[in-house]
Amino acid sequence: MPQLIAPSPHLHGSWTAAQEEWGPDAHMDGAGLGSDDDVDSPEGFAAWTRTLRGYADRSTPVDHGRVHATYWWITEGDTYLGAIDLRHYLNGFLLDAGGHIGYGIRPSARRRGLATWALSAVLHEARVLGMDRVLLTCDPGNEGSVRTIERCGGVLEDVRETLIGPKRRYWITL
């Protein structure tokens, strides 16, 4: 049975195996991984998971270009299956290209409904935070994400060119 948990250093091995499935240069949507984050050493990985958990604390400033966000890992037992994050508000980049919610499922765990399940759970969390609608974006050719977002009530606003390429933009009313 899958569950959403806070990022945890105890899943270092499973997270690393998932990262290898994506490939060395792939972006892991929803993971919050920055190019300067040390995720190879146990100490660096523990520090990174602490940082991710800290982004949810709105009383603490966040790094330039970031917004307060809550990160969850999608797990089954001690197996990391993916990640999903809820950005508490939008900056210019997120309004244009990134949206309120990002998620990614490791390749070996796809096509099991995990993204739809996780997105539904995080939509509830968005309501708890007082949001009345959220923006989600995906690449035009990402049929899995299109289906996930539309299953969860996403209404297509447009497809537009953004700073990171073309994006389908969906709004979900909560």
Coordinates of N, CA and C in Angstrom, one line a residue:
M1 N 0.8 -1.2 0.0 CA 0.0 0.0 0.0 C 0.9 1.2 0.0
P2 N 0.7 2.1 -1.0 CA 1.6 3.3 -1.0 C 1.2 4.3 0.1
Q3 N 2.2 5.1 0.4 CA 1.9 6.2 1.4 C 2.8 7.4 1.0
L4 N 2.4 8.6 1.5 CA 3.2 9.8 1.4 C 3.9 10.0 2.7
I5 N 5.2 10.2 2.6 CA 6.0 10.5 3.8 C 6.9 11.7 3.6
A6 N 7.3 12.3 4.7 CA 8.3 13.4 4.6 C 9.6 12.8 4.1
P7 N 10.4 13.6 3.3 CA 11.7 13.1 2.9 C 12.5 12.6 4.1
S8 N 13.1 11.4 3.9 CA 13.8 10.8 5.0 C 15.1 10.2 4.6
P9 N 16.2 10.5 5.4 CA 17.5 9.9 5.1 C 17.6 8.4 5.1
H10 N 16.6 7.7 5.8 CA 16.7 6.3 5.8 C 16.4 5.6 4.5
L11 N 15.9 6.4 3.5 CA 15.6 5.8 2.2 C 16.7 6.1 1.1
H12 N 17.9 6.5 1.6 CA 19.0 6.9 0.7 C 19.2 5.8 -0.4
G13 N 19.4 4.6 0.0 CA 19.6 3.5 -1.0 C 18.6 3.4 -2.0
S14 N 17.3 3.4 -1.6 CA 16.2 3.2 -2.5 C 16.1 4.5 -3.4
W15 N 16.3 5.7 -2.8 CA 16.2 6.9 -3.6 C 17.3 6.9 -4.7
T16 N 18.5 6.5 -4.3 CA 19.6 6.4 -5.3 C 19.3 5.5 -6.4
A17 N 18.7 4.3 -6.1 CA 18.3 3.3 -7.1 C 17.3 4.0 -8.1
A18 N 16.4 4.7 -7.5 CA 15.4 5.4 -8.4 C 16.0 6.4 -9.3
Q19 N 17.0 7.2 -8.7 CA 17.7 8.2 -9.5 C 18.4 7.6 -10.7
E20 N 19.0 6.4 -10.4 CA 19.7 5.7 -11.5 C 18.8 5.2 -12.6
E21 N 17.5 4.9 -12.2 CA 16.5 4.5 -13.3 C 16.2 5.7 -14.2
W22 N 16.2 6.9 -13.6 CA 15.9 8.1 -14.4 C 17.1 8.4 -15.3
G23 N 18.3 8.1 -14.9 CA 19.5 8.5 -15.7 C 20.2 9.6 -15.1
P24 N 21.5 9.8 -15.4 CA 22.3 10.8 -14.7 C 21.9 12.2 -14.9
D25 N 21.4 12.6 -16.1 CA 21.0 14.0 -16.3 C 19.6 14.3 -16.3
A26 N 18.7 13.3 -15.9 CA 17.3 13.5 -16.0 C 16.8 14.4 -14.8
H27 N 15.8 15.2 -15.0 CA 15.2 16.0 -14.0 C 14.1 15.1 -13.3
M28 N 14.2 15.0 -12.0 CA 13.2 14.2 -11.2 C 12.1 15.2 -10.7
D29 N 11.1 15.3 -11.5 CA 10.0 16.3 -11.1 C 9.5 16.0 -9.7
G30 N 9.3 17.1 -8.9 CA 8.7 17.0 -7.6 C 9.7 16.7 -6.5
A31 N 10.9 16.4 -6.9 CA 11.9 15.9 -5.9 C 12.6 17.1 -5.2
G32 N 12.7 18.3 -5.8 CA 13.3 19.4 -5.2 C 14.8 19.4 -5.2
L33 N 15.4 18.5 -6.1 CA 16.8 18.3 -6.2 C 17.4 19.5 -7.0
G34 N 18.4 20.2 -6.4 CA 19.1 21.2 -7.0 C 20.5 20.7 -7.5
S35 N 21.1 21.4 -8.4 CA 22.4 21.0 -9.0 C 23.5 21.0 -8.0
D36 N 23.4 21.7 -6.9 CA 24.4 21.8 -5.9 C 24.2 20.8 -4.7
D37 N 23.1 20.1 -4.7 CA 22.7 19.2 -3.6 C 23.6 18.0 -3.6
D38 N 24.2 17.7 -2.4 CA 25.0 16.5 -2.3 C 24.0 15.4 -1.8
V39 N 23.8 14.4 -2.7 CA 22.9 13.3 -2.4 C 23.7 12.0 -2.4
D40 N 25.0 12.1 -2.7 CA 25.8 10.8 -2.8 C 26.2 10.3 -1.4
S41 N 26.6 11.2 -0.5 CA 27.1 10.8 0.8 C 25.9 10.7 1.7
P42 N 25.9 9.8 2.7 CA 24.8 9.7 3.7 C 24.6 11.0 4.4
E43 N 25.7 11.7 4.7 CA 25.6 13.0 5.4 C 24.9 14.1 4.5
G44 N 25.4 14.2 3.3 CA 24.8 15.1 2.4 C 23.3 14.8 2.1
F45 N 23.0 13.6 1.9 CA 21.6 13.2 1.7 C 20.7 13.6 2.9
A46 N 21.2 13.3 4.1 CA 20.5 13.7 5.3 C 20.3 15.2 5.4
A47 N 21.3 16.0 5.0 CA 21.2 17.4 5.0 C 20.2 17.9 4.0
W48 N 20.2 17.3 2.8 CA 19.2 17.6 1.8 C 17.8 17.3 2.2
T49 N 17.6 16.2 2.8 CA 16.2 15.8 3.3 C 15.7 16.8 4.3
R50 N 16.7 17.2 5.2 CA 16.3 18.3 6.2 C 15.9 19.6 5.6
T51 N 16.7 20.0 4.6 CA 16.4 21.2 3.8 C 15.0 21.1 3.2
L52 N 14.7 20.0 2.5 CA 13.4 19.8 1.9 C 12.3 19.9 2.9
R53 N 12.4 19.3 4.1 CA 11.4 19.4 5.1 C 11.2 20.8 5.6
G54 N 12.4 21.6 5.7 CA 12.3 22.9 6.1 C 11.6 23.9 5.2
Y55 N 11.5 23.6 3.9 CA 10.8 24.5 3.0 C 9.4 24.7 3.3
A56 N 8.8 23.8 4.1 CA 7.4 24.0 4.5 C 7.2 25.0 5.6
D57 N 8.2 25.4 6.3 CA 8.1 26.3 7.4 C 8.1 27.7 6.8
R58 N 6.9 28.3 6.8 CA 6.7 29.7 6.2 C 7.3 30.8 7.1
S59 N 7.7 30.4 8.3 CA 8.4 31.5 9.1 C 9.9 31.6 8.9
T60 N 10.4 30.7 8.0 CA 11.8 30.7 7.7 C 12.0 31.1 6.2
P61 N 12.9 32.0 5.9 CA 13.1 32.4 4.5 C 13.6 31.2 3.7
V62 N 13.3 31.3 2.4 CA 13.8 30.2 1.5 C 14.9 30.9 0.6
D63 N 15.6 30.0 -0.1 CA 16.7 30.5 -1.0 C 16.1 31.3 -2.1
H64 N 16.9 32.2 -2.7 CA 16.4 33.0 -3.8 C 15.9 32.1 -5.0
G65 N 14.8 32.5 -5.5 CA 14.2 31.7 -6.6 C 13.3 30.6 -6.2
R66 N 13.3 30.2 -4.9 CA 12.4 29.2 -4.4 C 11.2 29.8 -3.7
V67 N 10.2 28.9 -3.5 CA 9.1 29.3 -2.7 C 8.9 28.3 -1.6
H68 N 8.1 28.6 -0.6 CA 7.8 27.6 0.5 C 7.0 26.5 -0.2
A69 N 7.3 25.3 0.2 CA 6.7 24.1 -0.4 C 6.8 23.0 0.5
T70 N 5.8 22.1 0.4 CA 5.8 20.8 1.2 C 6.2 19.7 0.2
Y71 N 7.1 18.9 0.6 CA 7.6 17.8 -0.2 C 7.2 16.5 0.5
W72 N 6.7 15.6 -0.3 CA 6.4 14.2 0.1 C 7.1 13.2 -0.8
W73 N 7.5 12.1 -0.2 CA 7.9 11.0 -1.0 C 6.8 9.9 -1.1
I74 N 6.7 9.3 -2.2 CA 5.7 8.3 -2.4 C 6.5 7.0 -2.2
T75 N 6.0 6.2 -1.2 CA 6.8 5.0 -0.8 C 5.9 3.8 -0.7
E76 N 6.5 2.7 -0.7 CA 5.8 1.4 -0.3 C 6.8 0.7 0.5
G77 N 6.5 0.6 1.8 CA 7.5 0.1 2.8 C 8.7 0.9 2.7
D78 N 9.9 0.3 2.5 CA 11.1 1.1 2.4 C 11.5 1.3 1.0
T79 N 10.6 1.3 0.1 CA 10.9 1.5 -1.3 C 10.4 2.9 -1.8
Y80 N 11.3 3.7 -2.3 CA 11.0 5.0 -2.8 C 10.4 4.8 -4.2
L81 N 9.2 5.4 -4.4 CA 8.5 5.2 -5.7 C 8.5 6.5 -6.5
G82 N 8.6 7.6 -5.8 CA 8.5 8.9 -6.5 C 8.4 10.0 -5.5
A83 N 8.1 11.2 -6.0 CA 8.0 12.4 -5.1 C 6.9 13.3 -5.7
I84 N 6.3 14.1 -4.8 CA 5.4 15.1 -5.1 C 5.6 16.3 -4.2
D85 N 5.4 17.5 -4.8 CA 5.6 18.7 -3.9 C 4.4 19.7 -4.2
L86 N 4.1 20.4 -3.2 CA 3.0 21.4 -3.2 C 3.7 22.8 -2.9
R87 N 3.7 23.6 -3.9 CA 4.3 25.0 -3.7 C 3.2 25.9 -3.1
H88 N 3.5 26.5 -2.0 CA 2.4 27.2 -1.3 C 1.9 28.5 -2.0
Y89 N 2.7 29.0 -2.9 CA 2.4 30.2 -3.7 C 3.2 30.1 -4.9
L90 N 3.0 31.0 -5.9 CA 3.7 31.0 -7.2 C 4.6 32.3 -7.3
N91 N 5.8 32.1 -7.8 CA 6.6 33.2 -8.3 C 6.4 33.3 -9.8
G92 N 7.1 34.2 -10.4 CA 6.9 34.4 -11.9 C 7.2 33.1 -12.7
F93 N 8.3 32.4 -12.3 CA 8.6 31.2 -13.1 C 7.6 30.1 -12.9
L94 N 7.1 29.9 -11.7 CA 6.1 28.9 -11.4 C 4.8 29.2 -12.1
L95 N 4.4 30.5 -12.1 CA 3.2 30.9 -12.8 C 3.3 30.6 -14.3
D96 N 4.4 30.8 -14.9 CA 4.7 30.6 -16.3 C 4.8 29.2 -16.6
A97 N 5.6 28.4 -15.9 CA 6.0 27.1 -16.3 C 5.9 26.0 -15.3
G98 N 6.0 26.2 -14.0 CA 6.1 25.1 -13.1 C 4.8 24.7 -12.4
G99 N 4.0 25.7 -12.0 CA 2.8 25.4 -11.3 C 2.9 25.2 -9.8
H100 N 1.8 24.9 -9.2 CA 1.8 24.7 -7.7 C 2.3 23.3 -7.3
I101 N 2.1 22.3 -8.2 CA 2.4 20.9 -7.8 C 3.3 20.3 -8.9
G102 N 4.3 19.6 -8.5 CA 5.2 18.9 -9.3 C 5.3 17.4 -8.8
Y103 N 5.4 16.5 -9.7 CA 5.5 15.1 -9.2 C 6.2 14.3 -10.3
G104 N 6.8 13.2 -9.8 CA 7.5 12.3 -10.7 C 7.5 10.9 -10.1
I105 N 7.3 9.9 -10.9 CA 7.3 8.5 -10.5 C 8.4 7.8 -11.1
R106 N 9.2 7.0 -10.3 CA 10.3 6.3 -10.9 C 9.9 5.4 -12.0
P107 N 10.7 5.2 -13.1 CA 10.2 4.5 -14.2 C 9.7 3.1 -13.9
S108 N 10.3 2.4 -13.0 CA 9.8 1.0 -12.8 C 8.5 0.9 -12.0
A109 N 8.0 2.1 -11.5 CA 6.8 2.1 -10.7 C 5.6 2.8 -11.5
R110 N 5.8 3.2 -12.7 CA 4.8 3.9 -13.5 C 3.7 2.9 -13.9
R111 N 2.6 3.5 -14.3 CA 1.4 2.8 -14.9 C 0.7 2.0 -13.8
R112 N 0.8 2.4 -12.5 CA 0.1 1.8 -11.4 C -0.9 2.7 -10.8
G113 N -1.1 3.9 -11.3 CA -2.0 4.9 -10.7 C -1.4 5.7 -9.5
L114 N -0.1 5.6 -9.3 CA 0.5 6.2 -8.2 C 0.4 7.8 -8.3
A115 N 0.7 8.3 -9.5 CA 0.6 9.7 -9.6 C -0.8 10.3 -9.4
T116 N -1.8 9.6 -9.9 CA -3.2 10.0 -9.6 C -3.5 10.0 -8.2
W117 N -3.1 8.9 -7.5 CA -3.4 8.7 -6.1 C -2.7 9.8 -5.3
A118 N -1.4 10.1 -5.6 CA -0.6 11.1 -4.9 C -1.2 12.5 -5.1
L119 N -1.5 12.8 -6.4 CA -2.0 14.1 -6.7 C -3.4 14.3 -6.0
S120 N -4.2 13.3 -5.9 CA -5.5 13.5 -5.2 C -5.3 13.8 -3.7
A121 N -4.3 13.1 -3.1 CA -4.0 13.3 -1.7 C -3.4 14.8 -1.5
V122 N -2.6 15.2 -2.4 CA -2.0 16.6 -2.2 C -3.0 17.7 -2.5
L123 N -4.0 17.4 -3.4 CA -5.0 18.4 -3.6 C -5.8 18.6 -2.3
H124 N -6.0 17.6 -1.5 CA -6.6 17.8 -0.2 C -5.7 18.7 0.7
E125 N -4.4 18.5 0.7 CA -3.5 19.3 1.4 C -3.5 20.7 1.0
A126 N -3.7 21.0 -0.3 CA -3.8 22.3 -0.8 C -5.0 23.0 -0.2
R127 N -6.1 22.3 -0.2 CA -7.4 22.8 0.5 C -7.1 23.2 1.9
V128 N -6.4 22.3 2.6 CA -6.1 22.6 4.1 C -5.3 23.9 4.2
L129 N -4.4 24.1 3.2 CA -3.6 25.4 3.2 C -4.4 26.6 2.8
G130 N -5.6 26.4 2.4 CA -6.5 27.5 2.1 C -6.5 27.9 0.6
M131 N -5.9 27.1 -0.2 CA -5.9 27.4 -1.7 C -7.3 27.0 -2.2
D132 N -7.7 27.8 -3.2 CA -9.0 27.5 -3.9 C -8.8 27.0 -5.3
R133 N -7.6 27.1 -5.8 CA -7.3 26.5 -7.1 C -5.8 26.3 -7.2
V134 N -5.4 25.4 -8.0 CA -3.9 25.1 -8.2 C -3.6 25.0 -9.7
L135 N -2.4 25.4 -10.1 CA -1.9 25.3 -11.4 C -1.0 24.1 -11.5
L136 N -1.2 23.3 -12.6 CA -0.3 22.2 -12.9 C 0.2 22.3 -14.3
T137 N 1.4 22.0 -14.6 CA 1.9 22.0 -16.0 C 2.5 20.7 -16.3
C138 N 2.6 20.4 -17.6 CA 3.3 19.3 -18.1 C 3.7 19.5 -19.5
D139 N 4.7 18.7 -20.0 CA 5.1 18.7 -21.4 C 4.0 18.3 -22.3
P140 N 3.8 18.9 -23.4 CA 2.7 18.5 -24.3 C 2.7 17.0 -24.7
G141 N 3.8 16.4 -24.8 CA 3.8 15.0 -25.2 C 3.8 14.0 -24.0
N142 N 3.6 14.5 -22.8 CA 3.6 13.6 -21.6 C 2.2 13.1 -21.4
E143 N 1.8 12.1 -22.1 CA 0.4 11.6 -22.0 C 0.0 11.1 -20.6
G144 N 1.0 10.5 -19.9 CA 0.7 10.0 -18.6 C 0.3 11.2 -17.7
S145 N 1.1 12.3 -17.7 CA 0.7 13.4 -16.9 C -0.6 14.1 -17.3
V146 N -0.8 14.1 -18.6 CA -2.1 14.7 -19.1 C -3.2 13.9 -18.5
R147 N -3.2 12.6 -18.6 CA -4.2 11.7 -18.0 C -4.4 11.9 -16.5
T148 N -3.2 12.0 -15.8 CA -3.3 12.2 -14.4 C -4.0 13.5 -14.0
I149 N -3.5 14.6 -14.6 CA -4.1 15.9 -14.3 C -5.6 16.0 -14.6
E150 N -5.9 15.4 -15.8 CA -7.3 15.5 -16.2 C -8.2 14.6 -15.3
R151 N -7.7 13.4 -14.9 CA -8.5 12.6 -13.9 C -8.7 13.3 -12.6
C152 N -7.8 14.2 -12.2 CA -8.0 14.9 -11.0 C -8.7 16.2 -11.1
G153 N -9.3 16.5 -12.3 CA -10.1 17.7 -12.4 C -9.4 18.8 -13.2
G154 N -8.3 18.6 -13.7 CA -7.6 19.6 -14.4 C -8.3 20.1 -15.7
V155 N -8.4 21.4 -15.8 CA -9.0 22.0 -17.0 C -7.9 22.8 -17.7
L156 N -7.7 22.4 -19.0 CA -6.7 23.0 -19.8 C -6.9 24.5 -20.0
E157 N -6.0 25.3 -19.6 CA -6.0 26.8 -19.9 C -5.5 27.0 -21.3
D158 N -4.2 26.5 -21.5 CA -3.6 26.7 -22.8 C -2.3 25.9 -22.9
V159 N -1.7 25.9 -24.1 CA -0.4 25.4 -24.3 C 0.4 26.5 -24.7
R160 N 1.5 26.8 -24.0 CA 2.3 28.0 -24.3 C 3.8 27.7 -24.3
E161 N 4.6 28.5 -24.9 CA 6.0 28.4 -24.8 C 6.5 29.1 -23.5
T162 N 7.3 28.5 -22.8 CA 7.8 29.0 -21.5 C 9.3 29.1 -21.5
L163 N 9.9 29.5 -20.4 CA 11.4 29.6 -20.3 C 12.0 28.2 -20.5
I164 N 11.2 27.1 -20.2 CA 11.8 25.8 -20.2 C 11.1 24.9 -21.3
G165 N 10.6 25.6 -22.3 CA 9.9 24.9 -23.4 C 8.4 24.9 -23.4
P166 N 7.8 24.3 -24.3 CA 6.3 24.3 -24.3 C 5.7 23.5 -23.2
K167 N 4.6 24.1 -22.6 CA 3.9 23.5 -21.5 C 2.4 23.5 -21.7
R168 N 1.8 22.5 -21.3 CA 0.3 22.4 -21.1 C 0.0 23.0 -19.7
R169 N -0.9 23.9 -19.6 CA -1.2 24.5 -18.3 C -2.6 24.2 -17.9
Y170 N -2.8 23.6 -16.8 CA -4.1 23.2 -16.2 C -4.4 23.8 -14.9
W171 N -5.6 24.2 -14.7 CA -6.1 24.7 -13.4 C -7.0 23.6 -12.8
I172 N -6.9 23.4 -11.5 CA -7.8 22.5 -10.8 C -8.5 23.4 -9.7
T173 N -9.8 23.5 -9.8 CA -10.5 24.2 -8.7 C -10.7 23.2 -7.5
L174 N -10.4 23.7 -6.3 CA -10.5 22.9 -5.1 C -11.8 23.1 -4.4

